[in-house]
Amino acid sequence: VYRPVMQLSGMLASLLGWVLSCLTTYLPQWKNLNLELNELEIWTMGLWQACVVQEEGGMQCKDFDSFLALPPELRISRILMVFSNGSGLLGLLLSGFGMDCLKIGERQQEQKKRLLLFGGMLFWTSGITAIVPVSWVAHSTVQEFWDENIPDIVPRWDFGEALFVGWLAGFCLILGGSLLNCTICSTEVHPSSVHYAMAEQQDQCQHL
Protein backbone atom coordinates (compact mmCIF):
# COMPACT_ATOMS: atom_id res chain seq x y z
CA VAL A 1 0.00 0.00 0.00
CA TYR A 2 2.77 2.44 0.91
CA ARG A 3 5.00 1.69 -2.07
CA PRO A 4 2.86 3.44 -4.74
CA VAL A 5 2.27 6.34 -2.34
CA MET A 6 6.01 6.75 -1.76
CA GLN A 7 6.68 6.57 -5.49
CA LEU A 8 4.05 9.20 -6.23
CA SER A 9 5.36 11.42 -3.41
CA GLY A 10 8.90 11.08 -4.72
CA MET A 11 7.83 11.97 -8.24
CA LEU A 12 5.86 15.02 -7.07
CA ALA A 13 8.75 16.24 -4.91
CA SER A 14 11.19 15.72 -7.78
CA LEU A 15 8.90 17.47 -10.24
CA LEU A 16 8.57 20.43 -7.88
CA GLY A 17 12.34 20.54 -7.43
CA TRP A 18 12.93 20.42 -11.19
CA VAL A 19 10.48 23.26 -11.85
CA LEU A 20 12.12 25.35 -9.11
CA SER A 21 15.55 24.52 -10.50
CA CYS A 22 14.54 25.76 -13.97
CA LEU A 23 13.04 28.86 -12.37
CA THR A 24 16.26 29.49 -10.43
CA THR A 25 18.32 29.23 -13.62
CA TYR A 26 16.48 32.05 -15.38
CA LEU A 27 15.62 34.33 -12.47
CA PRO A 28 17.72 37.53 -12.53
CA GLN A 29 17.63 37.91 -8.73
CA TRP A 30 20.75 35.95 -7.77
CA LYS A 31 22.25 39.13 -6.30
CA ASN A 32 20.55 42.34 -5.17
CA LEU A 33 22.13 45.76 -4.81
CA ASN A 34 20.37 48.59 -2.99
CA LEU A 35 21.80 52.06 -3.62
CA GLU A 36 21.60 54.26 -0.54
CA LEU A 37 21.97 57.39 -2.67
CA ASN A 38 19.01 56.37 -4.81
CA GLU A 39 16.58 54.18 -2.92
CA LEU A 40 14.15 54.14 -5.83
CA GLU A 41 16.45 51.81 -7.81
CA ILE A 42 17.36 48.19 -7.04
CA TRP A 43 19.97 46.43 -9.15
CA THR A 44 19.77 42.67 -9.60
CA MET A 45 22.14 40.20 -11.26
CA GLY A 46 21.43 36.70 -12.51
CA LEU A 47 23.18 34.11 -14.65
CA TRP A 48 22.00 35.57 -17.95
CA GLN A 49 21.25 39.24 -17.41
CA ALA A 50 21.41 42.22 -15.08
CA CYS A 51 18.32 44.26 -14.28
CA VAL A 52 17.42 47.52 -12.62
CA VAL A 53 14.08 47.88 -10.87
CA GLN A 54 12.73 51.41 -10.75
CA GLU A 55 9.71 52.44 -8.74
CA GLU A 56 8.21 54.39 -11.64
CA GLY A 57 9.64 52.71 -14.73
CA GLY A 58 9.30 49.04 -13.81
CA MET A 59 12.11 46.58 -14.58
CA GLN A 60 14.67 46.97 -17.35
CA CYS A 61 17.08 44.13 -18.12
CA LYS A 62 20.15 43.72 -20.30
CA ASP A 63 21.70 40.40 -21.30
CA PHE A 64 25.37 39.81 -20.63
CA ASP A 65 27.43 40.42 -23.75
CA SER A 66 30.13 37.83 -23.12
CA PHE A 67 30.20 34.55 -21.24
CA LEU A 68 33.93 34.87 -20.55
CA ALA A 69 33.47 38.33 -19.03
CA LEU A 70 31.34 36.95 -16.20
CA PRO A 71 32.81 36.28 -12.74
CA PRO A 72 34.00 32.67 -12.29
CA GLU A 73 31.17 31.76 -9.91
CA LEU A 74 28.52 32.90 -12.40
CA ARG A 75 30.17 31.12 -15.34
CA ILE A 76 30.38 27.77 -13.56
CA SER A 77 26.95 28.28 -11.96
CA ARG A 78 25.40 28.69 -15.39
CA ILE A 79 26.92 25.40 -16.56
CA LEU A 80 25.94 23.52 -13.42
CA MET A 81 22.37 24.80 -13.43
CA VAL A 82 21.86 23.79 -17.06
CA PHE A 83 23.28 20.35 -16.22
CA SER A 84 20.95 20.15 -13.20
CA ASN A 85 17.91 20.91 -15.35
CA GLY A 86 18.91 18.31 -17.94
CA SER A 87 19.60 15.53 -15.44
CA GLY A 88 16.37 16.33 -13.60
CA LEU A 89 14.35 16.04 -16.81
CA LEU A 90 16.01 12.72 -17.67
CA GLY A 91 15.32 11.50 -14.13
CA LEU A 92 11.63 12.35 -14.51
CA LEU A 93 11.40 10.35 -17.74
CA LEU A 94 13.19 7.27 -16.39
CA SER A 95 11.37 7.27 -13.06
CA GLY A 96 8.01 7.70 -14.76
CA PHE A 97 8.49 4.47 -16.74
CA GLY A 98 9.67 2.66 -13.62
CA MET A 99 6.66 3.40 -11.42
CA ASP A 100 4.37 0.53 -10.42
CA CYS A 101 1.21 2.40 -11.39
CA LEU A 102 2.37 2.44 -15.04
CA LYS A 103 1.12 -0.74 -16.72
CA ILE A 104 3.75 -0.63 -19.47
CA GLY A 105 6.37 -3.31 -18.81
CA GLU A 106 4.45 -4.68 -15.81
CA ARG A 107 6.01 -8.14 -16.24
CA GLN A 108 9.56 -6.75 -16.34
CA GLN A 109 9.87 -5.75 -12.70
CA GLU A 110 13.66 -5.89 -12.64
CA GLN A 111 13.96 -3.38 -15.47
CA LYS A 112 11.41 -1.11 -13.79
CA LYS A 113 13.49 -1.21 -10.60
CA ARG A 114 16.60 -0.26 -12.57
CA LEU A 115 14.75 2.67 -14.11
CA LEU A 116 13.67 3.83 -10.65
CA LEU A 117 17.23 3.46 -9.37
CA PHE A 118 18.74 5.44 -12.26
CA GLY A 119 16.00 8.05 -11.94
CA GLY A 120 16.62 8.46 -8.21
CA MET A 121 20.38 8.80 -8.78
CA LEU A 122 19.74 11.42 -11.45
CA PHE A 123 17.55 13.35 -9.01
CA TRP A 124 20.36 13.25 -6.45
CA THR A 125 22.81 14.51 -9.08
CA SER A 126 20.39 17.22 -10.15
CA GLY A 127 19.81 18.32 -6.55
CA ILE A 128 23.52 18.47 -5.72
CA THR A 129 24.39 20.37 -8.90
CA ALA A 130 21.64 22.86 -8.02
CA ILE A 131 22.80 23.39 -4.43
CA VAL A 132 26.51 23.77 -5.26
CA PRO A 133 26.30 26.88 -7.53
CA VAL A 134 23.73 28.57 -5.31
CA SER A 135 25.89 28.00 -2.24
CA TRP A 136 29.01 29.14 -4.11
CA VAL A 137 27.41 32.42 -5.17
CA ALA A 138 26.11 32.93 -1.62
CA HIS A 139 29.60 32.29 -0.20
CA SER A 140 31.26 34.74 -2.59
CA THR A 141 28.57 37.33 -1.81
CA VAL A 142 29.26 37.01 1.92
CA GLN A 143 33.01 37.34 1.36
CA GLU A 144 32.57 40.48 -0.72
CA PHE A 145 30.07 41.94 1.76
CA TRP A 146 32.50 41.66 4.68
CA ASP A 147 35.64 42.52 2.72
CA GLU A 148 37.52 45.12 4.76
CA ASN A 149 39.45 46.34 1.73
CA ILE A 150 36.26 47.78 0.20
CA PRO A 151 35.31 51.22 1.56
CA ASP A 152 32.09 51.41 3.55
CA ILE A 153 30.57 53.94 1.17
CA VAL A 154 30.71 51.46 -1.72
CA PRO A 155 27.39 49.59 -2.21
CA ARG A 156 27.58 45.85 -1.65
CA TRP A 157 25.68 42.98 -3.17
CA ASP A 158 23.27 40.99 -1.02
CA PHE A 159 21.42 37.66 -1.34
CA GLY A 160 18.76 37.52 -4.03
CA GLU A 161 15.51 35.58 -4.00
CA ALA A 162 16.81 33.08 -6.56
CA LEU A 163 19.32 31.67 -4.06
CA PHE A 164 16.58 30.60 -1.67
CA VAL A 165 14.55 29.11 -4.53
CA GLY A 166 17.65 27.16 -5.61
CA TRP A 167 18.22 25.74 -2.13
CA LEU A 168 14.60 24.62 -1.97
CA ALA A 169 14.89 23.07 -5.43
CA GLY A 170 17.95 21.05 -4.46
CA PHE A 171 16.29 19.82 -1.26
CA CYS A 172 13.15 18.71 -3.13
CA LEU A 173 15.18 16.87 -5.77
CA ILE A 174 17.26 15.01 -3.19
CA LEU A 175 14.15 14.17 -1.16
CA GLY A 176 12.33 12.89 -4.24
CA GLY A 177 15.27 10.72 -5.29
CA SER A 178 15.56 9.30 -1.77
CA LEU A 179 11.86 8.37 -1.66
CA LEU A 180 12.09 6.63 -5.03
CA ASN A 181 15.18 4.65 -4.06
CA CYS A 182 13.58 3.61 -0.77
CA THR A 183 10.76 1.93 -2.69
CA ILE A 184 13.30 -0.25 -4.53
CA CYS A 185 14.35 -1.87 -1.24
CA SER A 186 10.75 -2.62 -0.27
CA THR A 187 8.94 -5.65 -1.64
CA GLU A 188 5.54 -5.26 -3.24
CA VAL A 189 2.84 -7.59 -1.91
CA HIS A 190 0.35 -8.62 -4.58
CA PRO A 191 -3.30 -9.28 -3.66
CA SER A 192 -3.09 -12.87 -4.97
CA SER A 193 -0.27 -13.72 -2.55
CA VAL A 194 -2.25 -12.20 0.32
CA HIS A 195 -5.32 -14.34 -0.45
CA TYR A 196 -3.12 -17.42 -0.79
CA ALA A 197 -1.51 -16.78 2.60
CA MET A 198 -4.91 -16.27 4.26
CA ALA A 199 -6.30 -19.46 2.72
CA GLU A 200 -3.27 -21.45 3.86
CA GLN A 201 -3.62 -20.09 7.38
CA GLN A 202 -7.32 -21.07 7.47
CA ASP A 203 -6.47 -24.61 6.38
CA GLN A 204 -3.94 -24.92 9.18
CA CYS A 205 -6.51 -23.75 11.70
CA GLN A 206 -9.04 -26.32 10.46
CA HIS A 207 -6.52 -29.15 10.85
CA LEU A 208 -5.87 -28.05 14.42
PDB file of C-alpha atoms in Angstrom:
ATOM      1  CA  VAL A   1       0.000   0.000   0.000  1.00  0.00           C
ATOM      2  CA  TYR A   2       2.773   2.443   0.914  1.00  0.00           C
ATOM      3  CA  ARG A   3       5.002   1.694  -2.071  1.00  0.00           C
ATOM      4  CA  PRO A   4       2.857   3.443  -4.745  1.00  0.00           C
ATOM      5  CA  VAL A   5       2.272   6.340  -2.341  1.00  0.00           C
ATOM      6  CA  MET A   6       6.011   6.751  -1.764  1.00  0.00           C
ATOM      7  CA  GLN A   7       6.681   6.573  -5.495  1.00  0.00           C
ATOM      8  CA  LEU A   8       4.051   9.202  -6.229  1.00  0.00           C
ATOM      9  CA  SER A   9       5.358  11.419  -3.413  1.00  0.00           C
ATOM     10  CA  GLY A  10       8.898  11.078  -4.721  1.00  0.00           C
ATOM     11  CA  MET A  11       7.828  11.971  -8.243  1.00  0.00           C
ATOM     12  CA  LEU A  12       5.862  15.015  -7.071  1.00  0.00           C
ATOM     13  CA  ALA A  13       8.753  16.237  -4.911  1.00  0.00           C
ATOM     14  CA  SER A  14      11.192  15.720  -7.779  1.00  0.00           C
ATOM     15  CA  LEU A  15       8.896  17.469 -10.240  1.00  0.00           C
ATOM     16  CA  LEU A  16       8.565  20.431  -7.877  1.00  0.00           C
ATOM     17  CA  GLY A  17      12.338  20.541  -7.426  1.00  0.00           C
ATOM     18  CA  TRP A  18      12.932  20.416 -11.186  1.00  0.00           C
ATOM     19  CA  VAL A  19      10.483  23.255 -11.846  1.00  0.00           C
ATOM     20  CA  LEU A  20      12.119  25.345  -9.110  1.00  0.00           C
ATOM     21  CA  SER A  21      15.554  24.521 -10.501  1.00  0.00           C
ATOM     22  CA  CYS A  22      14.535  25.761 -13.967  1.00  0.00           C
ATOM     23  CA  LEU A  23      13.041  28.863 -12.365  1.00  0.00           C
ATOM     24  CA  THR A  24      16.261  29.491 -10.433  1.00  0.00           C
ATOM     25  CA  THR A  25      18.318  29.228 -13.618  1.00  0.00           C
ATOM     26  CA  TYR A  26      16.483  32.048 -15.384  1.00  0.00           C
ATOM     27  CA  LEU A  27      15.624  34.326 -12.472  1.00  0.00           C
ATOM     28  CA  PRO A  28      17.718  37.534 -12.530  1.00  0.00           C
ATOM     29  CA  GLN A  29      17.634  37.913  -8.731  1.00  0.00           C
ATOM     30  CA  TRP A  30      20.753  35.953  -7.775  1.00  0.00           C
ATOM     31  CA  LYS A  31      22.251  39.131  -6.300  1.00  0.00           C
ATOM     32  CA  ASN A  32      20.552  42.340  -5.173  1.00  0.00           C
ATOM     33  CA  LEU A  33      22.129  45.764  -4.809  1.00  0.00           C
ATOM     34  CA  ASN A  34      20.375  48.594  -2.994  1.00  0.00           C
ATOM     35  CA  LEU A  35      21.804  52.059  -3.620  1.00  0.00           C
ATOM     36  CA  GLU A  36      21.595  54.256  -0.537  1.00  0.00           C
ATOM     37  CA  LEU A  37      21.966  57.390  -2.673  1.00  0.00           C
ATOM     38  CA  ASN A  38      19.009  56.372  -4.809  1.00  0.00           C
ATOM     39  CA  GLU A  39      16.579  54.180  -2.916  1.00  0.00           C
ATOM     40  CA  LEU A  40      14.152  54.143  -5.832  1.00  0.00           C
ATOM     41  CA  GLU A  41      16.445  51.810  -7.808  1.00  0.00           C
ATOM     42  CA  ILE A  42      17.359  48.192  -7.039  1.00  0.00           C
ATOM     43  CA  TRP A  43      19.966  46.430  -9.152  1.00  0.00           C
ATOM     44  CA  THR A  44      19.771  42.669  -9.605  1.00  0.00           C
ATOM     45  CA  MET A  45      22.140  40.203 -11.261  1.00  0.00           C
ATOM     46  CA  GLY A  46      21.429  36.697 -12.515  1.00  0.00           C
ATOM     47  CA  LEU A  47      23.177  34.113 -14.648  1.00  0.00           C
ATOM     48  CA  TRP A  48      22.002  35.569 -17.948  1.00  0.00           C
ATOM     49  CA  GLN A  49      21.255  39.240 -17.413  1.00  0.00           C
ATOM     50  CA  ALA A  50      21.411  42.221 -15.083  1.00  0.00           C
ATOM     51  CA  CYS A  51      18.321  44.261 -14.279  1.00  0.00           C
ATOM     52  CA  VAL A  52      17.421  47.524 -12.623  1.00  0.00           C
ATOM     53  CA  VAL A  53      14.079  47.876 -10.866  1.00  0.00           C
ATOM     54  CA  GLN A  54      12.726  51.414 -10.746  1.00  0.00           C
ATOM     55  CA  GLU A  55       9.713  52.445  -8.741  1.00  0.00           C
ATOM     56  CA  GLU A  56       8.213  54.389 -11.643  1.00  0.00           C
ATOM     57  CA  GLY A  57       9.635  52.710 -14.734  1.00  0.00           C
ATOM     58  CA  GLY A  58       9.302  49.039 -13.815  1.00  0.00           C
ATOM     59  CA  MET A  59      12.110  46.577 -14.575  1.00  0.00           C
ATOM     60  CA  GLN A  60      14.669  46.967 -17.345  1.00  0.00           C
ATOM     61  CA  CYS A  61      17.078  44.129 -18.116  1.00  0.00           C
ATOM     62  CA  LYS A  62      20.152  43.720 -20.299  1.00  0.00           C
ATOM     63  CA  ASP A  63      21.695  40.397 -21.303  1.00  0.00           C
ATOM     64  CA  PHE A  64      25.373  39.805 -20.630  1.00  0.00           C
ATOM     65  CA  ASP A  65      27.425  40.424 -23.746  1.00  0.00           C
ATOM     66  CA  SER A  66      30.129  37.826 -23.116  1.00  0.00           C
ATOM     67  CA  PHE A  67      30.204  34.549 -21.240  1.00  0.00           C
ATOM     68  CA  LEU A  68      33.927  34.870 -20.546  1.00  0.00           C
ATOM     69  CA  ALA A  69      33.468  38.331 -19.030  1.00  0.00           C
ATOM     70  CA  LEU A  70      31.345  36.948 -16.196  1.00  0.00           C
ATOM     71  CA  PRO A  71      32.814  36.284 -12.739  1.00  0.00           C
ATOM     72  CA  PRO A  72      33.997  32.670 -12.285  1.00  0.00           C
ATOM     73  CA  GLU A  73      31.170  31.758  -9.909  1.00  0.00           C
ATOM     74  CA  LEU A  74      28.524  32.900 -12.401  1.00  0.00           C
ATOM     75  CA  ARG A  75      30.172  31.119 -15.337  1.00  0.00           C
ATOM     76  CA  ILE A  76      30.381  27.773 -13.557  1.00  0.00           C
ATOM     77  CA  SER A  77      26.954  28.284 -11.957  1.00  0.00           C
ATOM     78  CA  ARG A  78      25.404  28.695 -15.388  1.00  0.00           C
ATOM     79  CA  ILE A  79      26.918  25.398 -16.563  1.00  0.00           C
ATOM     80  CA  LEU A  80      25.939  23.518 -13.415  1.00  0.00           C
ATOM     81  CA  MET A  81      22.368  24.797 -13.426  1.00  0.00           C
ATOM     82  CA  VAL A  82      21.859  23.785 -17.061  1.00  0.00           C
ATOM     83  CA  PHE A  83      23.276  20.353 -16.223  1.00  0.00           C
ATOM     84  CA  SER A  84      20.949  20.154 -13.204  1.00  0.00           C
ATOM     85  CA  ASN A  85      17.909  20.914 -15.353  1.00  0.00           C
ATOM     86  CA  GLY A  86      18.907  18.310 -17.942  1.00  0.00           C
ATOM     87  CA  SER A  87      19.598  15.535 -15.441  1.00  0.00           C
ATOM     88  CA  GLY A  88      16.370  16.329 -13.600  1.00  0.00           C
ATOM     89  CA  LEU A  89      14.353  16.041 -16.810  1.00  0.00           C
ATOM     90  CA  LEU A  90      16.010  12.723 -17.670  1.00  0.00           C
ATOM     91  CA  GLY A  91      15.319  11.501 -14.133  1.00  0.00           C
ATOM     92  CA  LEU A  92      11.634  12.347 -14.512  1.00  0.00           C
ATOM     93  CA  LEU A  93      11.401  10.351 -17.736  1.00  0.00           C
ATOM     94  CA  LEU A  94      13.194   7.274 -16.388  1.00  0.00           C
ATOM     95  CA  SER A  95      11.374   7.266 -13.057  1.00  0.00           C
ATOM     96  CA  GLY A  96       8.013   7.703 -14.757  1.00  0.00           C
ATOM     97  CA  PHE A  97       8.486   4.471 -16.742  1.00  0.00           C
ATOM     98  CA  GLY A  98       9.673   2.657 -13.619  1.00  0.00           C
ATOM     99  CA  MET A  99       6.657   3.400 -11.420  1.00  0.00           C
ATOM    100  CA  ASP A 100       4.368   0.533 -10.421  1.00  0.00           C
ATOM    101  CA  CYS A 101       1.207   2.403 -11.394  1.00  0.00           C
ATOM    102  CA  LEU A 102       2.367   2.436 -15.037  1.00  0.00           C
ATOM    103  CA  LYS A 103       1.120  -0.737 -16.718  1.00  0.00           C
ATOM    104  CA  ILE A 104       3.747  -0.629 -19.473  1.00  0.00           C
ATOM    105  CA  GLY A 105       6.374  -3.308 -18.806  1.00  0.00           C
ATOM    106  CA  GLU A 106       4.452  -4.683 -15.812  1.00  0.00           C
ATOM    107  CA  ARG A 107       6.013  -8.144 -16.244  1.00  0.00           C
ATOM    108  CA  GLN A 108       9.555  -6.753 -16.339  1.00  0.00           C
ATOM    109  CA  GLN A 109       9.868  -5.752 -12.701  1.00  0.00           C
ATOM    110  CA  GLU A 110      13.661  -5.891 -12.643  1.00  0.00           C
ATOM    111  CA  GLN A 111      13.960  -3.380 -15.469  1.00  0.00           C
ATOM    112  CA  LYS A 112      11.413  -1.109 -13.793  1.00  0.00           C
ATOM    113  CA  LYS A 113      13.491  -1.215 -10.602  1.00  0.00           C
ATOM    114  CA  ARG A 114      16.596  -0.255 -12.567  1.00  0.00           C
ATOM    115  CA  LEU A 115      14.747   2.670 -14.112  1.00  0.00           C
ATOM    116  CA  LEU A 116      13.674   3.834 -10.653  1.00  0.00           C
ATOM    117  CA  LEU A 117      17.235   3.459  -9.368  1.00  0.00           C
ATOM    118  CA  PHE A 118      18.738   5.435 -12.256  1.00  0.00           C
ATOM    119  CA  GLY A 119      15.999   8.047 -11.942  1.00  0.00           C
ATOM    120  CA  GLY A 120      16.622   8.460  -8.214  1.00  0.00           C
ATOM    121  CA  MET A 121      20.380   8.796  -8.782  1.00  0.00           C
ATOM    122  CA  LEU A 122      19.744  11.420 -11.449  1.00  0.00           C
ATOM    123  CA  PHE A 123      17.555  13.354  -9.013  1.00  0.00           C
ATOM    124  CA  TRP A 124      20.361  13.254  -6.451  1.00  0.00           C
ATOM    125  CA  THR A 125      22.807  14.513  -9.080  1.00  0.00           C
ATOM    126  CA  SER A 126      20.392  17.224 -10.145  1.00  0.00           C
ATOM    127  CA  GLY A 127      19.814  18.316  -6.545  1.00  0.00           C
ATOM    128  CA  ILE A 128      23.524  18.466  -5.718  1.00  0.00           C
ATOM    129  CA  THR A 129      24.385  20.374  -8.897  1.00  0.00           C
ATOM    130  CA  ALA A 130      21.636  22.862  -8.022  1.00  0.00           C
ATOM    131  CA  ILE A 131      22.800  23.391  -4.431  1.00  0.00           C
ATOM    132  CA  VAL A 132      26.506  23.771  -5.264  1.00  0.00           C
ATOM    133  CA  PRO A 133      26.300  26.878  -7.534  1.00  0.00           C
ATOM    134  CA  VAL A 134      23.728  28.571  -5.313  1.00  0.00           C
ATOM    135  CA  SER A 135      25.893  28.001  -2.237  1.00  0.00           C
ATOM    136  CA  TRP A 136      29.006  29.138  -4.110  1.00  0.00           C
ATOM    137  CA  VAL A 137      27.414  32.422  -5.174  1.00  0.00           C
ATOM    138  CA  ALA A 138      26.113  32.932  -1.619  1.00  0.00           C
ATOM    139  CA  HIS A 139      29.600  32.291  -0.197  1.00  0.00           C
ATOM    140  CA  SER A 140      31.258  34.735  -2.591  1.00  0.00           C
ATOM    141  CA  THR A 141      28.573  37.333  -1.812  1.00  0.00           C
ATOM    142  CA  VAL A 142      29.257  37.006   1.920  1.00  0.00           C
ATOM    143  CA  GLN A 143      33.009  37.340   1.363  1.00  0.00           C
ATOM    144  CA  GLU A 144      32.566  40.484  -0.725  1.00  0.00           C
ATOM    145  CA  PHE A 145      30.071  41.943   1.755  1.00  0.00           C
ATOM    146  CA  TRP A 146      32.498  41.662   4.676  1.00  0.00           C
ATOM    147  CA  ASP A 147      35.637  42.523   2.717  1.00  0.00           C
ATOM    148  CA  GLU A 148      37.515  45.121   4.761  1.00  0.00           C
ATOM    149  CA  ASN A 149      39.446  46.339   1.725  1.00  0.00           C
ATOM    150  CA  ILE A 150      36.261  47.778   0.202  1.00  0.00           C
ATOM    151  CA  PRO A 151      35.308  51.217   1.561  1.00  0.00           C
ATOM    152  CA  ASP A 152      32.090  51.414   3.549  1.00  0.00           C
ATOM    153  CA  ILE A 153      30.568  53.940   1.168  1.00  0.00           C
ATOM    154  CA  VAL A 154      30.707  51.456  -1.725  1.00  0.00           C
ATOM    155  CA  PRO A 155      27.387  49.593  -2.207  1.00  0.00           C
ATOM    156  CA  ARG A 156      27.580  45.850  -1.647  1.00  0.00           C
ATOM    157  CA  TRP A 157      25.680  42.983  -3.174  1.00  0.00           C
ATOM    158  CA  ASP A 158      23.267  40.986  -1.023  1.00  0.00           C
ATOM    159  CA  PHE A 159      21.420  37.660  -1.344  1.00  0.00           C
ATOM    160  CA  GLY A 160      18.760  37.518  -4.034  1.00  0.00           C
ATOM    161  CA  GLU A 161      15.507  35.579  -4.001  1.00  0.00           C
ATOM    162  CA  ALA A 162      16.813  33.078  -6.564  1.00  0.00           C
ATOM    163  CA  LEU A 163      19.324  31.675  -4.064  1.00  0.00           C
ATOM    164  CA  PHE A 164      16.577  30.598  -1.669  1.00  0.00           C
ATOM    165  CA  VAL A 165      14.552  29.113  -4.531  1.00  0.00           C
ATOM    166  CA  GLY A 166      17.650  27.162  -5.612  1.00  0.00           C
ATOM    167  CA  TRP A 167      18.222  25.744  -2.126  1.00  0.00           C
ATOM    168  CA  LEU A 168      14.598  24.622  -1.968  1.00  0.00           C
ATOM    169  CA  ALA A 169      14.892  23.069  -5.432  1.00  0.00           C
ATOM    170  CA  GLY A 170      17.950  21.052  -4.457  1.00  0.00           C
ATOM    171  CA  PHE A 171      16.291  19.824  -1.262  1.00  0.00           C
ATOM    172  CA  CYS A 172      13.147  18.711  -3.133  1.00  0.00           C
ATOM    173  CA  LEU A 173      15.184  16.866  -5.769  1.00  0.00           C
ATOM    174  CA  ILE A 174      17.263  15.007  -3.190  1.00  0.00           C
ATOM    175  CA  LEU A 175      14.149  14.171  -1.162  1.00  0.00           C
ATOM    176  CA  GLY A 176      12.333  12.892  -4.242  1.00  0.00           C
ATOM    177  CA  GLY A 177      15.268  10.721  -5.292  1.00  0.00           C
ATOM    178  CA  SER A 178      15.562   9.299  -1.769  1.00  0.00           C
ATOM    179  CA  LEU A 179      11.864   8.367  -1.661  1.00  0.00           C
ATOM    180  CA  LEU A 180      12.087   6.628  -5.034  1.00  0.00           C
ATOM    181  CA  ASN A 181      15.185   4.648  -4.056  1.00  0.00           C
ATOM    182  CA  CYS A 182      13.583   3.614  -0.770  1.00  0.00           C
ATOM    183  CA  THR A 183      10.761   1.928  -2.687  1.00  0.00           C
ATOM    184  CA  ILE A 184      13.297  -0.246  -4.525  1.00  0.00           C
ATOM    185  CA  CYS A 185      14.346  -1.870  -1.244  1.00  0.00           C
ATOM    186  CA  SER A 186      10.747  -2.623  -0.273  1.00  0.00           C
ATOM    187  CA  THR A 187       8.943  -5.652  -1.643  1.00  0.00           C
ATOM    188  CA  GLU A 188       5.542  -5.255  -3.239  1.00  0.00           C
ATOM    189  CA  VAL A 189       2.841  -7.589  -1.910  1.00  0.00           C
ATOM    190  CA  HIS A 190       0.348  -8.615  -4.575  1.00  0.00           C
ATOM    191  CA  PRO A 191      -3.304  -9.281  -3.657  1.00  0.00           C
ATOM    192  CA  SER A 192      -3.087 -12.873  -4.973  1.00  0.00           C
ATOM    193  CA  SER A 193      -0.272 -13.715  -2.550  1.00  0.00           C
ATOM    194  CA  VAL A 194      -2.245 -12.204   0.316  1.00  0.00           C
ATOM    195  CA  HIS A 195      -5.320 -14.336  -0.449  1.00  0.00           C
ATOM    196  CA  TYR A 196      -3.120 -17.424  -0.789  1.00  0.00           C
ATOM    197  CA  ALA A 197      -1.510 -16.775   2.599  1.00  0.00           C
ATOM    198  CA  MET A 198      -4.911 -16.268   4.256  1.00  0.00           C
ATOM    199  CA  ALA A 199      -6.304 -19.459   2.724  1.00  0.00           C
ATOM    200  CA  GLU A 200      -3.271 -21.449   3.861  1.00  0.00           C
ATOM    201  CA  GLN A 201      -3.624 -20.091   7.382  1.00  0.00           C
ATOM    202  CA  GLN A 202      -7.316 -21.073   7.474  1.00  0.00           C
ATOM    203  CA  ASP A 203      -6.470 -24.615   6.378  1.00  0.00           C
ATOM    204  CA  GLN A 204      -3.939 -24.924   9.177  1.00  0.00           C
ATOM    205  CA  CYS A 205      -6.515 -23.752  11.702  1.00  0.00           C
ATOM    206  CA  GLN A 206      -9.040 -26.315  10.458  1.00  0.00           C
ATOM    207  CA  HIS A 207      -6.521 -29.152  10.853  1.00  0.00           C
ATOM    208  CA  LEU A 208      -5.869 -28.052  14.419  1.00  0.00           C
TER     209      LEU A 208
END
